[in-house]
PDB file of N, CA and C in Angstrom:
ATOM      1  N   MET L  72       8.701   1.493  -6.216  1.00  0.00           N
ATOM      2  CA  MET L  72       7.973   0.289  -6.542  1.00  0.00           C
ATOM      3  C   MET L  72       7.009   0.373  -6.264  1.00  0.00           C
ATOM      4  N   GLN L  73       6.484  -0.523  -7.444  1.00  0.00           N
ATOM      5  CA  GLN L  73       4.608  -0.672  -7.746  1.00  0.00           C
ATOM      6  C   GLN L  73       3.883  -1.972  -7.295  1.00  0.00           C
ATOM      7  N   GLY L  74       2.935  -2.242  -6.718  1.00  0.00           N
ATOM      8  CA  GLY L  74       2.515  -3.756  -6.574  1.00  0.00           C
ATOM      9  C   GLY L  74       0.559  -3.189  -6.499  1.00  0.00           C
ATOM     10  N   THR L  75      -0.110  -4.293  -6.503  1.00  0.00           N
ATOM     11  CA  THR L  75      -1.032  -4.691  -6.797  1.00  0.00           C
ATOM     12  C   THR L  75      -1.648  -4.196  -5.493  1.00  0.00           C
ATOM     13  N   VAL L  76      -2.955  -4.020  -4.709  1.00  0.00           N
ATOM     14  CA  VAL L  76      -3.843  -4.211  -3.433  1.00  0.00           C
ATOM     15  C   VAL L  76      -4.192  -6.233  -3.644  1.00  0.00           C
ATOM     16  N   ALA L  77      -3.782  -6.567  -2.676  1.00  0.00           N
ATOM     17  CA  ALA L  77      -4.029  -8.336  -2.844  1.00  0.00           C
ATOM     18  C   ALA L  77      -4.940  -8.413  -1.859  1.00  0.00           C
ATOM     19  N   SER L  78      -5.395  -7.956  -0.298  1.00  0.00           N
ATOM     20  CA  SER L  78      -6.420  -7.653   0.568  1.00  0.00           C
ATOM     21  C   SER L  78      -6.385  -5.726   1.347  1.00  0.00           C
ATOM     22  N   TYR L  79      -7.414  -5.422   1.384  1.00  0.00           N
ATOM     23  CA  TYR L  79      -7.454  -4.403   2.678  1.00  0.00           C
ATOM     24  C   TYR L  79      -8.304  -4.392   3.484  1.00  0.00           C
ATOM     25  N   ASP L  80      -8.178  -4.427   5.198  1.00  0.00           N
ATOM     26  CA  ASP L  80      -8.985  -4.009   5.841  1.00  0.00           C
ATOM     27  C   ASP L  80      -9.825  -2.393   6.393  1.00  0.00           C
ATOM     28  N   ALA L  81     -10.821  -2.393   5.618  1.00  0.00           N
ATOM     29  CA  ALA L  81     -11.317  -0.785   6.398  1.00  0.00           C
ATOM     30  C   ALA L  81     -10.924  -0.757   6.948  1.00  0.00           C
ATOM     31  N   ALA L  82     -11.561  -1.545   7.896  1.00  0.00           N
ATOM     32  CA  ALA L  82     -11.547  -1.397   9.253  1.00  0.00           C
ATOM     33  C   ALA L  82     -10.376  -1.054  10.351  1.00  0.00           C
ATOM     34  N   THR L  83      -8.998  -1.632   9.977  1.00  0.00           N
ATOM     35  CA  THR L  83      -8.074  -1.627  10.643  1.00  0.00           C
ATOM     36  C   THR L  83      -6.900  -0.835   9.764  1.00  0.00           C
ATOM     37  N   ARG L  84      -7.860  -0.518   8.725  1.00  0.00           N
ATOM     38  CA  ARG L  84      -6.355   0.576   7.573  1.00  0.00           C
ATOM     39  C   ARG L  84      -5.544  -0.509   7.129  1.00  0.00           C
ATOM     40  N   SER L  85      -5.543  -1.942   7.026  1.00  0.00           N
ATOM     41  CA  SER L  85      -4.579  -1.999   6.872  1.00  0.00           C
ATOM     42  C   SER L  85      -4.518  -2.872   5.403  1.00  0.00           C
ATOM     43  N   GLY L  86      -3.091  -4.005   4.842  1.00  0.00           N
ATOM     44  CA  GLY L  86      -3.504  -5.237   3.963  1.00  0.00           C
ATOM     45  C   GLY L  86      -2.433  -5.541   3.644  1.00  0.00           C
ATOM     46  N   VAL L  87      -2.483  -6.494   3.055  1.00  0.00           N
ATOM     47  CA  VAL L  87      -1.319  -6.911   2.043  1.00  0.00           C
ATOM     48  C   VAL L  87      -1.153  -6.505   0.097  1.00  0.00           C
ATOM     49  N   LEU L  88       0.089  -6.337  -0.181  1.00  0.00           N
ATOM     50  CA  LEU L  88       0.723  -5.721  -1.599  1.00  0.00           C
ATOM     51  C   LEU L  88       1.370  -7.054  -2.333  1.00  0.00           C
ATOM     52  N   LEU L  89       0.662  -7.700  -3.563  1.00  0.00           N
ATOM     53  CA  LEU L  89       1.610  -7.875  -4.443  1.00  0.00           C
ATOM     54  C   LEU L  89       2.012  -7.443  -5.559  1.00  0.00           C
ATOM     55  N   LEU L  90       3.728  -7.832  -5.506  1.00  0.00           N
ATOM     56  CA  LEU L  90       4.533  -6.584  -6.033  1.00  0.00           C
ATOM     57  C   LEU L  90       4.714  -7.930  -7.251  1.00  0.00           C
ATOM     58  N   ASP L  91       5.646  -6.992  -8.305  1.00  0.00           N
ATOM     59  CA  ASP L  91       5.084  -7.360  -9.051  1.00  0.00           C
ATOM     60  C   ASP L  91       6.089  -9.113  -9.707  1.00  0.00           C
ATOM     61  N   ASP L  92       7.318  -9.349  -8.937  1.00  0.00           N
ATOM     62  CA  ASP L  92       7.860 -10.469  -8.646  1.00  0.00           C
ATOM     63  C   ASP L  92       7.037 -12.090  -8.090  1.00  0.00           C
ATOM     64  N   GLY L  93       5.611 -11.465  -8.169  1.00  0.00           N
ATOM     65  CA  GLY L  93       4.782 -12.205  -6.779  1.00  0.00           C
ATOM     66  C   GLY L  93       5.107 -12.345  -5.174  1.00  0.00           C
ATOM     67  N   THR L  94       5.769 -11.123  -4.740  1.00  0.00           N
ATOM     68  CA  THR L  94       6.111 -11.360  -3.173  1.00  0.00           C
ATOM     69  C   THR L  94       4.448 -10.528  -2.296  1.00  0.00           C
ATOM     70  N   GLU L  95       4.926 -11.162  -1.637  1.00  0.00           N
ATOM     71  CA  GLU L  95       3.110 -10.250  -0.198  1.00  0.00           C
ATOM     72  C   GLU L  95       3.962  -9.731   0.507  1.00  0.00           C
ATOM     73  N   LEU L  96       3.466  -8.153   0.916  1.00  0.00           N
ATOM     74  CA  LEU L  96       4.555  -7.243   1.434  1.00  0.00           C
ATOM     75  C   LEU L  96       3.233  -6.635   2.043  1.00  0.00           C
ATOM     76  N   ARG L  97       3.596  -7.107   3.631  1.00  0.00           N
ATOM     77  CA  ARG L  97       2.105  -6.346   4.503  1.00  0.00           C
ATOM     78  C   ARG L  97       2.419  -4.692   4.798  1.00  0.00           C
ATOM     79  N   PHE L  98       0.940  -4.023   4.562  1.00  0.00           N
ATOM     80  CA  PHE L  98       1.556  -2.569   4.791  1.00  0.00           C
ATOM     81  C   PHE L  98       0.538  -2.222   6.602  1.00  0.00           C
ATOM     82  N   PRO L  99       1.301  -1.769   7.306  1.00  0.00           N
ATOM     83  CA  PRO L  99       0.346  -1.217   8.849  1.00  0.00           C
ATOM     84  C   PRO L  99      -0.572  -0.038   8.312  1.00  0.00           C
ATOM     85  N   ALA L 100      -2.100   0.590   9.140  1.00  0.00           N
ATOM     86  CA  ALA L 100      -2.341   1.309   8.486  1.00  0.00           C
ATOM     87  C   ALA L 100      -1.802   2.929   8.701  1.00  0.00           C
ATOM     88  N   ARG L 101      -0.232   3.331   9.478  1.00  0.00           N
ATOM     89  CA  ARG L 101       0.176   3.948   9.123  1.00  0.00           C
ATOM     90  C   ARG L 101       0.602   4.141   7.675  1.00  0.00           C
ATOM     91  N   ALA L 102       1.027   3.291   7.132  1.00  0.00           N
ATOM     92  CA  ALA L 102       2.245   3.398   5.510  1.00  0.00           C
ATOM     93  C   ALA L 102       0.253   3.821   5.087  1.00  0.00           C
ATOM     94  N   PHE L 103      -0.838   3.184   5.353  1.00  0.00           N
ATOM     95  CA  PHE L 103      -2.473   4.217   4.690  1.00  0.00           C
ATOM     96  C   PHE L 103      -2.718   5.663   5.086  1.00  0.00           C
ATOM     97  N   ASP L 104      -2.470   5.632   6.423  1.00  0.00           N
ATOM     98  CA  ASP L 104      -2.641   7.386   6.615  1.00  0.00           C
ATOM     99  C   ASP L 104      -1.591   7.793   6.055  1.00  0.00           C
ATOM    100  N   ALA L 105      -0.488   7.791   5.547  1.00  0.00           N
ATOM    101  CA  ALA L 105       0.423   8.197   5.257  1.00  0.00           C
ATOM    102  C   ALA L 105      -0.011   9.129   3.667  1.00  0.00           C
ATOM    103  N   SER L 106      -1.326   8.119   3.115  1.00  0.00           N
ATOM    104  CA  SER L 106      -1.239   8.368   1.594  1.00  0.00           C
ATOM    105  C   SER L 106      -2.367   9.666   1.279  1.00  0.00           C
ATOM    106  N   GLY L 107      -2.836   9.599   2.312  1.00  0.00           N
ATOM    107  CA  GLY L 107      -4.318  10.367   1.884  1.00  0.00           C
ATOM    108  C   GLY L 107      -5.326   9.971   1.242  1.00  0.00           C
ATOM    109  N   LEU L 108      -5.520   8.808   1.387  1.00  0.00           N
ATOM    110  CA  LEU L 108      -5.790   7.971   0.468  1.00  0.00           C
ATOM    111  C   LEU L 108      -7.917   7.895   1.617  1.00  0.00           C
ATOM    112  N   ARG L 109      -8.838   7.719   0.601  1.00  0.00           N
ATOM    113  CA  ARG L 109      -9.597   7.662   2.189  1.00  0.00           C
ATOM    114  C   ARG L 109      -9.900   6.031   1.793  1.00  0.00           C
ATOM    115  N   LEU L 110      -9.413   5.559   0.593  1.00  0.00           N
ATOM    116  CA  LEU L 110     -10.197   4.458  -0.025  1.00  0.00           C
ATOM    117  C   LEU L 110      -9.096   3.046  -0.886  1.00  0.00           C
ATOM    118  N   LEU L 111      -9.061   1.771  -0.357  1.00  0.00           N
ATOM    119  CA  LEU L 111      -8.587   0.825  -2.048  1.00  0.00           C
ATOM    120  C   LEU L 111      -9.099  -0.135  -2.248  1.00  0.00           C
ATOM    121  N   ARG L 112      -8.504  -0.468  -3.179  1.00  0.00           N
ATOM    122  CA  ARG L 112      -9.384  -1.311  -4.027  1.00  0.00           C
ATOM    123  C   ARG L 112      -8.812  -3.301  -4.194  1.00  0.00           C
ATOM    124  N   LEU L 113     -10.057  -4.609  -3.911  1.00  0.00           N
ATOM    125  CA  LEU L 113      -8.112  -5.775  -4.659  1.00  0.00           C
ATOM    126  C   LEU L 113      -8.199  -5.100  -5.890  1.00  0.00           C
ATOM    127  N   GLY L 114      -7.183  -5.508  -6.564  1.00  0.00           N
ATOM    128  CA  GLY L 114      -6.440  -5.500  -7.896  1.00  0.00           C
ATOM    129  C   GLY L 114      -6.155  -4.071  -7.946  1.00  0.00           C
ATOM    130  N   GLN L 115      -6.362  -2.945  -7.257  1.00  0.00           N
ATOM    131  CA  GLN L 115      -5.599  -1.626  -7.732  1.00  0.00           C
ATOM    132  C   GLN L 115      -4.518  -1.856  -7.432  1.00  0.00           C
ATOM    133  N   ARG L 116      -3.804  -0.740  -8.258  1.00  0.00           N
ATOM    134  CA  ARG L 116      -2.149  -0.760  -8.430  1.00  0.00           C
ATOM    135  C   ARG L 116      -1.994   0.515  -7.877  1.00  0.00           C
ATOM    136  N   VAL L 117      -0.789   0.762  -7.261  1.00  0.00           N
ATOM    137  CA  VAL L 117      -0.300   1.371  -6.035  1.00  0.00           C
ATOM    138  C   VAL L 117       1.229   1.483  -6.204  1.00  0.00           C
ATOM    139  N   ARG L 118       1.639   2.520  -5.454  1.00  0.00           N
ATOM    140  CA  ARG L 118       2.899   3.497  -5.625  1.00  0.00           C
ATOM    141  C   ARG L 118       3.823   2.830  -3.809  1.00  0.00           C
ATOM    142  N   ILE L 119       4.510   2.324  -3.622  1.00  0.00           N
ATOM    143  CA  ILE L 119       4.776   1.842  -2.778  1.00  0.00           C
ATOM    144  C   ILE L 119       5.843   2.441  -2.065  1.00  0.00           C
ATOM    145  N   ASP L 120       6.496   3.025  -0.567  1.00  0.00           N
ATOM    146  CA  ASP L 120       7.049   3.797  -0.338  1.00  0.00           C
ATOM    147  C   ASP L 120       7.680   2.549   0.738  1.00  0.00           C
ATOM    148  N   THR L 121       9.120   2.703   1.170  1.00  0.00           N
ATOM    149  CA  THR L 121       9.749   1.817   1.866  1.00  0.00           C
ATOM    150  C   THR L 121      10.678   2.956   3.333  1.00  0.00           C
ATOM    151  N   ASP L 122      10.806   2.661   3.505  1.00  0.00           N
ATOM    152  CA  ASP L 122      12.466   2.955   4.925  1.00  0.00           C
ATOM    153  C   ASP L 122      13.434   1.643   4.279  1.00  0.00           C
ATOM    154  N   PRO L 123      14.453   2.571   5.330  1.00  0.00           N
ATOM    155  CA  PRO L 123      15.640   1.489   4.384  1.00  0.00           C
ATOM    156  C   PRO L 123      15.872  -0.061   4.876  1.00  0.00           C
ATOM    157  N   ASP L 124      14.707  -0.372   6.075  1.00  0.00           N
ATOM    158  CA  ASP L 124      14.432  -1.557   6.698  1.00  0.00           C
ATOM    159  C   ASP L 124      14.164  -2.594   5.447  1.00  0.00           C
ATOM    160  N   GLY L 125      13.641  -1.661   5.075  1.00  0.00           N
ATOM    161  CA  GLY L 125      12.080  -2.762   4.083  1.00  0.00           C
ATOM    162  C   GLY L 125      10.330  -2.547   4.458  1.00  0.00           C
ATOM    163  N   GLU L 126       9.689  -1.464   4.975  1.00  0.00           N
ATOM    164  CA  GLU L 126       8.826  -1.662   6.190  1.00  0.00           C
ATOM    165  C   GLU L 126       7.996  -0.409   4.675  1.00  0.00           C
ATOM    166  N   VAL L 127       7.128  -0.560   5.233  1.00  0.00           N
ATOM    167  CA  VAL L 127       6.055  -0.173   4.195  1.00  0.00           C
ATOM    168  C   VAL L 127       6.103   1.477   4.915  1.00  0.00           C
ATOM    169  N   VAL L 128       6.333   2.984   4.541  1.00  0.00           N
ATOM    170  CA  VAL L 128       5.828   3.812   5.049  1.00  0.00           C
ATOM    171  C   VAL L 128       4.683   4.855   4.644  1.00  0.00           C
ATOM    172  N   ARG L 129       4.635   4.277   3.548  1.00  0.00           N
ATOM    173  CA  ARG L 129       3.355   4.759   2.604  1.00  0.00           C
ATOM    174  C   ARG L 129       2.329   4.184   1.174  1.00  0.00           C
ATOM    175  N   VAL L 130       1.363   4.222   1.348  1.00  0.00           N
ATOM    176  CA  VAL L 130       1.023   3.553  -0.600  1.00  0.00           C
ATOM    177  C   VAL L 130       0.069   4.205  -0.821  1.00  0.00           C
ATOM    178  N   THR L 131       0.601   4.510  -1.886  1.00  0.00           N
ATOM    179  CA  THR L 131      -0.404   5.981  -3.162  1.00  0.00           C
ATOM    180  C   THR L 131      -0.786   5.459  -4.032  1.00  0.00           C
ATOM    181  N   LEU L 132      -1.867   6.236  -5.039  1.00  0.00           N
ATOM    182  CA  LEU L 132      -1.496   5.691  -6.476  1.00  0.00           C
ATOM    183  C   LEU L 132      -0.203   6.285  -7.153  1.00  0.00           C
ATOM    184  N   PRO L 133      -0.285   5.530  -8.285  1.00  0.00           N
ATOM    185  CA  PRO L 133       1.003   6.010  -9.232  1.00  0.00           C
ATOM    186  C   PRO L 133       1.876   6.987  -9.891  1.00  0.00           C
ATOM    187  N   THR L 134      -0.284   7.699  -9.984  1.00  0.00           N
ATOM    188  CA  THR L 134       0.299   8.866 -10.390  1.00  0.00           C
ATOM    189  C   THR L 134       0.309  10.466  -9.862  1.00  0.00           C
ATOM    190  N   MET L 135       0.034   9.398  -8.314  1.00  0.00           N
ATOM    191  CA  MET L 135       0.152  10.458  -7.101  1.00  0.00           C
ATOM    192  C   MET L 135       1.975  11.482  -6.958  1.00  0.00           C
ATOM    193  N   SER L 136       2.172  12.482  -6.064  1.00  0.00           N
ATOM    194  CA  SER L 136       3.673  12.039  -5.833  1.00  0.00           C
ATOM    195  C   SER L 136       3.818  12.399  -4.358  1.00  0.00           C
TER     196      SER L 136
END
């Protein structure tokens, strides 16, 4: 699944993603930490990995595997 960064707080390493259908999806610091990224920018396109319950477990760039 992919989305766009709607907000990102570098201090807490968490934020909100906007899915293509307009749904907002929050992600916790652990999902950002699992990505290996150093920062996110507003409007940046990202790939979203979720667990079976729909919780975001990793946020990466679409080109990363």
